[in-house]
Amino acid sequence: MDWSDLIDTAFDVAGNSSSDQRAATLRTVEANVAPDEKPIASTAGRHPDHFRKGVLVLTTHRLLFLKDGKPPVPVPLPAVTDATVTRTRINGEVLLVVALTGSHRFEDVVKAEVFAEQIRAAARLAREGSRKEPVAAAPAAPASTGAELLDQLERLAALHTAGALTAEEFTRAKQRLIG
């Protein structure tokens, strides 16, 4: 699957046949893609701030919300801690993506439960892939001030809570910081 297939599929699901909007969205995606980033899945949904549906694109690196060729709203996958779906009468299937960067709500999402599972799986893989590097790159020397040490411990705790670090990795990194 390539980027144009992914965008076409999402626009078809959204019921949008505008070739101009498809082309603008494709240009936006291709302009913002990392060299090793690959498409995984897409669907249609609406951001609470927008009336019309846009495209939700899941990649190996992040979740993107694209609409009308505007810059994407990115959610980095290693920061994603959960993706849940609820159903309301007014907003249809609501996808809530919780990340260390904040929570993101998308309404009237097509096949939201399937897409949420794909997000959870991709986030798990992204955390496992990035888990090796940050722990290996953690400083071996203790922090120079108490405030710096506390700040670094809080960041480690957030990574552990988010599932980016296992209990063993968290303990090792914490011991390295404390000395």
PDB file of C-alpha atoms in Angstrom:
ATOM      1  CA  MET A   1       0.000   0.000   0.000  1.00  0.00           C
ATOM      2  CA  ASP A   2       1.347   3.435  -0.864  1.00  0.00           C
ATOM      3  CA  TRP A   3       0.321   6.931   0.265  1.00  0.00           C
ATOM      4  CA  SER A   4      -2.066   7.594  -2.632  1.00  0.00           C
ATOM      5  CA  ASP A   5      -3.908   4.276  -2.037  1.00  0.00           C
ATOM      6  CA  LEU A   6      -4.247   5.139   1.638  1.00  0.00           C
ATOM      7  CA  ILE A   7      -5.632   8.625   0.942  1.00  0.00           C
ATOM      8  CA  ASP A   8      -8.006   7.334  -1.758  1.00  0.00           C
ATOM      9  CA  THR A   9      -9.373   4.686   0.606  1.00  0.00           C
ATOM     10  CA  ALA A  10      -9.992   7.222   3.371  1.00  0.00           C
ATOM     11  CA  PHE A  11     -11.703   9.666   1.003  1.00  0.00           C
ATOM     12  CA  ASP A  12     -13.896   6.865  -0.359  1.00  0.00           C
ATOM     13  CA  VAL A  13     -14.890   5.935   3.194  1.00  0.00           C
ATOM     14  CA  ALA A  14     -15.666   9.599   3.930  1.00  0.00           C
ATOM     15  CA  GLY A  15     -17.818   9.802   0.813  1.00  0.00           C
ATOM     16  CA  ASN A  16     -15.705  12.615  -0.602  1.00  0.00           C
ATOM     17  CA  SER A  17     -15.056  12.367  -4.325  1.00  0.00           C
ATOM     18  CA  SER A  18     -13.191  15.670  -4.754  1.00  0.00           C
ATOM     19  CA  SER A  19     -10.026  14.928  -6.705  1.00  0.00           C
ATOM     20  CA  ASP A  20      -8.649  18.368  -5.808  1.00  0.00           C
ATOM     21  CA  GLN A  21      -8.945  17.656  -2.074  1.00  0.00           C
ATOM     22  CA  ARG A  22      -7.410  14.202  -2.529  1.00  0.00           C
ATOM     23  CA  ALA A  23      -4.467  15.697  -4.409  1.00  0.00           C
ATOM     24  CA  ALA A  24      -4.006  18.444  -1.787  1.00  0.00           C
ATOM     25  CA  THR A  25      -4.105  15.903   1.036  1.00  0.00           C
ATOM     26  CA  LEU A  26      -1.623  13.641  -0.757  1.00  0.00           C
ATOM     27  CA  ARG A  27       0.760  16.580  -1.287  1.00  0.00           C
ATOM     28  CA  THR A  28       0.464  17.494   2.403  1.00  0.00           C
ATOM     29  CA  VAL A  29       1.224  13.936   3.506  1.00  0.00           C
ATOM     30  CA  GLU A  30       4.166  13.511   1.153  1.00  0.00           C
ATOM     31  CA  ALA A  31       5.624  16.859   2.275  1.00  0.00           C
ATOM     32  CA  ASN A  32       5.500  15.823   5.946  1.00  0.00           C
ATOM     33  CA  VAL A  33       6.622  12.184   5.725  1.00  0.00           C
ATOM     34  CA  ALA A  34       9.868  11.023   7.324  1.00  0.00           C
ATOM     35  CA  PRO A  35      12.205   9.067   4.998  1.00  0.00           C
ATOM     36  CA  ASP A  36      11.563   5.701   6.706  1.00  0.00           C
ATOM     37  CA  GLU A  37       7.858   6.316   7.499  1.00  0.00           C
ATOM     38  CA  LYS A  38       5.399   3.842   5.970  1.00  0.00           C
ATOM     39  CA  PRO A  39       1.584   3.944   5.747  1.00  0.00           C
ATOM     40  CA  ILE A  40      -0.391   1.449   7.838  1.00  0.00           C
ATOM     41  CA  ALA A  41      -4.085   2.351   7.677  1.00  0.00           C
ATOM     42  CA  SER A  42      -6.546   5.176   7.138  1.00  0.00           C
ATOM     43  CA  THR A  43     -10.139   6.039   7.844  1.00  0.00           C
ATOM     44  CA  ALA A  44     -12.414   9.051   7.861  1.00  0.00           C
ATOM     45  CA  GLY A  45     -13.429  11.071  10.871  1.00  0.00           C
ATOM     46  CA  ARG A  46     -14.161  14.547  12.088  1.00  0.00           C
ATOM     47  CA  HIS A  47     -12.176  16.662  14.500  1.00  0.00           C
ATOM     48  CA  PRO A  48     -14.499  18.423  16.984  1.00  0.00           C
ATOM     49  CA  ASP A  49     -13.337  21.804  15.623  1.00  0.00           C
ATOM     50  CA  HIS A  50     -14.388  20.962  12.043  1.00  0.00           C
ATOM     51  CA  PHE A  51     -17.788  20.360  10.509  1.00  0.00           C
ATOM     52  CA  ARG A  52     -16.744  18.208   7.546  1.00  0.00           C
ATOM     53  CA  LYS A  53     -14.888  14.919   7.777  1.00  0.00           C
ATOM     54  CA  GLY A  54     -11.177  14.669   7.264  1.00  0.00           C
ATOM     55  CA  VAL A  55      -8.750  11.789   6.907  1.00  0.00           C
ATOM     56  CA  LEU A  56      -7.081   9.932   9.773  1.00  0.00           C
ATOM     57  CA  VAL A  57      -3.829   8.370   8.578  1.00  0.00           C
ATOM     58  CA  LEU A  58      -1.880   5.888  10.690  1.00  0.00           C
ATOM     59  CA  THR A  59       1.804   5.486   9.847  1.00  0.00           C
ATOM     60  CA  THR A  60       4.706   3.637  11.405  1.00  0.00           C
ATOM     61  CA  HIS A  61       5.646   6.868  13.233  1.00  0.00           C
ATOM     62  CA  ARG A  62       2.456   8.776  14.006  1.00  0.00           C
ATOM     63  CA  LEU A  63      -1.247   9.345  13.632  1.00  0.00           C
ATOM     64  CA  LEU A  64      -2.184  12.267  11.368  1.00  0.00           C
ATOM     65  CA  PHE A  65      -5.460  14.126  10.946  1.00  0.00           C
ATOM     66  CA  LEU A  66      -5.627  15.767   7.511  1.00  0.00           C
ATOM     67  CA  LYS A  67      -8.258  18.106   6.192  1.00  0.00           C
ATOM     68  CA  ASP A  68      -8.455  20.329   3.128  1.00  0.00           C
ATOM     69  CA  GLY A  69      -4.696  20.292   2.461  1.00  0.00           C
ATOM     70  CA  LYS A  70      -3.957  22.042   5.770  1.00  0.00           C
ATOM     71  CA  PRO A  71      -0.902  21.070   7.857  1.00  0.00           C
ATOM     72  CA  PRO A  72      -1.593  17.764   9.624  1.00  0.00           C
ATOM     73  CA  VAL A  73      -2.406  17.399  13.299  1.00  0.00           C
ATOM     74  CA  PRO A  74       0.273  14.828  14.305  1.00  0.00           C
ATOM     75  CA  VAL A  75       0.244  12.454  17.271  1.00  0.00           C
ATOM     76  CA  PRO A  76       3.601  10.617  17.700  1.00  0.00           C
ATOM     77  CA  LEU A  77       3.004   6.890  18.219  1.00  0.00           C
ATOM     78  CA  PRO A  78       5.592   6.317  20.972  1.00  0.00           C
ATOM     79  CA  ALA A  79       3.656   8.871  23.061  1.00  0.00           C
ATOM     80  CA  VAL A  80       0.272   7.113  22.604  1.00  0.00           C
ATOM     81  CA  THR A  81      -0.859   5.416  25.810  1.00  0.00           C
ATOM     82  CA  ASP A  82      -4.386   4.386  24.819  1.00  0.00           C
ATOM     83  CA  ALA A  83      -7.009   4.516  22.080  1.00  0.00           C
ATOM     84  CA  THR A  84     -10.646   3.965  23.045  1.00  0.00           C
ATOM     85  CA  VAL A  85     -13.965   4.116  21.243  1.00  0.00           C
ATOM     86  CA  THR A  86     -17.334   5.234  22.554  1.00  0.00           C
ATOM     87  CA  ARG A  87     -20.611   5.685  20.724  1.00  0.00           C
ATOM     88  CA  THR A  88     -22.930   8.668  21.014  1.00  0.00           C
ATOM     89  CA  ARG A  89     -26.167   9.522  19.240  1.00  0.00           C
ATOM     90  CA  ILE A  90     -24.947  12.873  17.984  1.00  0.00           C
ATOM     91  CA  ASN A  91     -21.282  12.183  17.214  1.00  0.00           C
ATOM     92  CA  GLY A  92     -21.406   8.516  16.166  1.00  0.00           C
ATOM     93  CA  GLU A  93     -18.310   6.492  16.994  1.00  0.00           C
ATOM     94  CA  VAL A  94     -15.890   8.677  18.945  1.00  0.00           C
ATOM     95  CA  LEU A  95     -12.193   7.781  18.950  1.00  0.00           C
ATOM     96  CA  LEU A  96     -10.203   9.124  21.890  1.00  0.00           C
ATOM     97  CA  VAL A  97      -6.431   8.863  21.534  1.00  0.00           C
ATOM     98  CA  VAL A  98      -4.563   9.546  24.769  1.00  0.00           C
ATOM     99  CA  ALA A  99      -0.891  10.452  24.461  1.00  0.00           C
ATOM    100  CA  LEU A 100       1.802  12.060  26.570  1.00  0.00           C
ATOM    101  CA  THR A 101       1.298  15.107  24.333  1.00  0.00           C
ATOM    102  CA  GLY A 102      -2.398  15.350  25.282  1.00  0.00           C
ATOM    103  CA  SER A 103      -5.668  13.709  24.331  1.00  0.00           C
ATOM    104  CA  HIS A 104      -7.155  13.867  20.855  1.00  0.00           C
ATOM    105  CA  ARG A 105     -10.831  13.319  20.093  1.00  0.00           C
ATOM    106  CA  PHE A 106     -12.182  12.381  16.672  1.00  0.00           C
ATOM    107  CA  GLU A 107     -15.914  12.048  16.041  1.00  0.00           C
ATOM    108  CA  ASP A 108     -18.005  10.121  13.536  1.00  0.00           C
ATOM    109  CA  VAL A 109     -15.049   7.832  12.813  1.00  0.00           C
ATOM    110  CA  VAL A 110     -15.686   5.077  10.276  1.00  0.00           C
ATOM    111  CA  LYS A 111     -14.805   1.604  11.631  1.00  0.00           C
ATOM    112  CA  ALA A 112     -13.440   3.246  14.779  1.00  0.00           C
ATOM    113  CA  GLU A 113     -12.933   0.054  16.797  1.00  0.00           C
ATOM    114  CA  VAL A 114     -10.794  -1.564  14.091  1.00  0.00           C
ATOM    115  CA  PHE A 115      -8.797   1.650  13.658  1.00  0.00           C
ATOM    116  CA  ALA A 116      -8.308   1.988  17.440  1.00  0.00           C
ATOM    117  CA  GLU A 117      -6.876  -1.538  17.579  1.00  0.00           C
ATOM    118  CA  GLN A 118      -4.498  -0.676  14.726  1.00  0.00           C
ATOM    119  CA  ILE A 119      -3.383   2.435  16.638  1.00  0.00           C
ATOM    120  CA  ARG A 120      -2.773   0.444  19.835  1.00  0.00           C
ATOM    121  CA  ALA A 121      -0.736  -2.179  17.953  1.00  0.00           C
ATOM    122  CA  ALA A 122       1.308   0.415  16.035  1.00  0.00           C
ATOM    123  CA  ALA A 123       1.958   2.403  19.230  1.00  0.00           C
ATOM    124  CA  ARG A 124       3.123  -0.742  21.001  1.00  0.00           C
ATOM    125  CA  LEU A 125       5.565  -1.478  18.156  1.00  0.00           C
ATOM    126  CA  ALA A 126       6.777   2.133  18.084  1.00  0.00           C
ATOM    127  CA  ARG A 127       7.453   2.089  21.840  1.00  0.00           C
ATOM    128  CA  GLU A 128       9.300  -1.221  21.582  1.00  0.00           C
ATOM    129  CA  GLY A 129      11.406   0.130  18.720  1.00  0.00           C
ATOM    130  CA  SER A 130      12.234   3.365  20.561  1.00  0.00           C
ATOM    131  CA  ARG A 131      12.644   1.725  23.949  1.00  0.00           C
ATOM    132  CA  LYS A 132      16.161   0.499  23.225  1.00  0.00           C
ATOM    133  CA  GLU A 133      17.609   3.883  22.278  1.00  0.00           C
ATOM    134  CA  PRO A 134      16.496   6.215  25.105  1.00  0.00           C
ATOM    135  CA  VAL A 135      17.509   3.816  27.886  1.00  0.00           C
ATOM    136  CA  ALA A 136      20.919   3.183  26.314  1.00  0.00           C
ATOM    137  CA  ALA A 137      21.400   6.927  25.872  1.00  0.00           C
ATOM    138  CA  ALA A 138      20.430   7.774  29.468  1.00  0.00           C
ATOM    139  CA  PRO A 139      23.204   9.584  31.323  1.00  0.00           C
ATOM    140  CA  ALA A 140      25.396   7.416  33.516  1.00  0.00           C
ATOM    141  CA  ALA A 141      26.353  10.282  35.832  1.00  0.00           C
ATOM    142  CA  PRO A 142      23.958  11.681  38.412  1.00  0.00           C
ATOM    143  CA  ALA A 143      22.347  15.061  37.723  1.00  0.00           C
ATOM    144  CA  SER A 144      24.237  18.084  38.992  1.00  0.00           C
ATOM    145  CA  THR A 145      21.348  19.665  40.926  1.00  0.00           C
ATOM    146  CA  GLY A 146      18.381  18.360  42.843  1.00  0.00           C
ATOM    147  CA  ALA A 147      15.939  20.110  40.509  1.00  0.00           C
ATOM    148  CA  GLU A 148      17.488  18.478  37.427  1.00  0.00           C
ATOM    149  CA  LEU A 149      17.429  15.074  39.113  1.00  0.00           C
ATOM    150  CA  LEU A 150      13.775  15.477  40.055  1.00  0.00           C
ATOM    151  CA  ASP A 151      12.915  16.573  36.502  1.00  0.00           C
ATOM    152  CA  GLN A 152      14.689  13.554  34.990  1.00  0.00           C
ATOM    153  CA  LEU A 153      13.019  11.171  37.447  1.00  0.00           C
ATOM    154  CA  GLU A 154       9.600  12.622  36.577  1.00  0.00           C
ATOM    155  CA  ARG A 155      10.289  12.079  32.854  1.00  0.00           C
ATOM    156  CA  LEU A 156      11.355   8.484  33.533  1.00  0.00           C
ATOM    157  CA  ALA A 157       8.208   7.897  35.592  1.00  0.00           C
ATOM    158  CA  ALA A 158       6.051   9.281  32.753  1.00  0.00           C
ATOM    159  CA  LEU A 159       7.745   6.956  30.247  1.00  0.00           C
ATOM    160  CA  HIS A 160       7.231   4.009  32.600  1.00  0.00           C
ATOM    161  CA  THR A 161       3.568   4.917  33.178  1.00  0.00           C
ATOM    162  CA  ALA A 162       3.030   5.236  29.415  1.00  0.00           C
ATOM    163  CA  GLY A 163       4.497   1.768  28.889  1.00  0.00           C
ATOM    164  CA  ALA A 164       7.557   3.013  27.011  1.00  0.00           C
ATOM    165  CA  LEU A 165       9.811   1.499  29.698  1.00  0.00           C
ATOM    166  CA  THR A 166       9.455  -1.863  31.416  1.00  0.00           C
ATOM    167  CA  ALA A 167       9.726  -2.024  35.209  1.00  0.00           C
ATOM    168  CA  GLU A 168      13.258  -3.405  34.881  1.00  0.00           C
ATOM    169  CA  GLU A 169      14.363  -0.664  32.456  1.00  0.00           C
ATOM    170  CA  PHE A 170      12.782   1.985  34.670  1.00  0.00           C
ATOM    171  CA  THR A 171      14.618   0.664  37.739  1.00  0.00           C
ATOM    172  CA  ARG A 172      17.987   0.551  35.918  1.00  0.00           C
ATOM    173  CA  ALA A 173      17.609   4.062  34.535  1.00  0.00           C
ATOM    174  CA  LYS A 174      16.506   5.375  37.922  1.00  0.00           C
ATOM    175  CA  GLN A 175      19.532   3.764  39.617  1.00  0.00           C
ATOM    176  CA  ARG A 176      21.851   5.336  37.032  1.00  0.00           C
ATOM    177  CA  LEU A 177      20.368   8.764  37.726  1.00  0.00           C
ATOM    178  CA  ILE A 178      20.545   8.453  41.497  1.00  0.00           C
ATOM    179  CA  GLY A 179      24.056   7.039  41.365  1.00  0.00           C
TER     180      GLY A 179
END
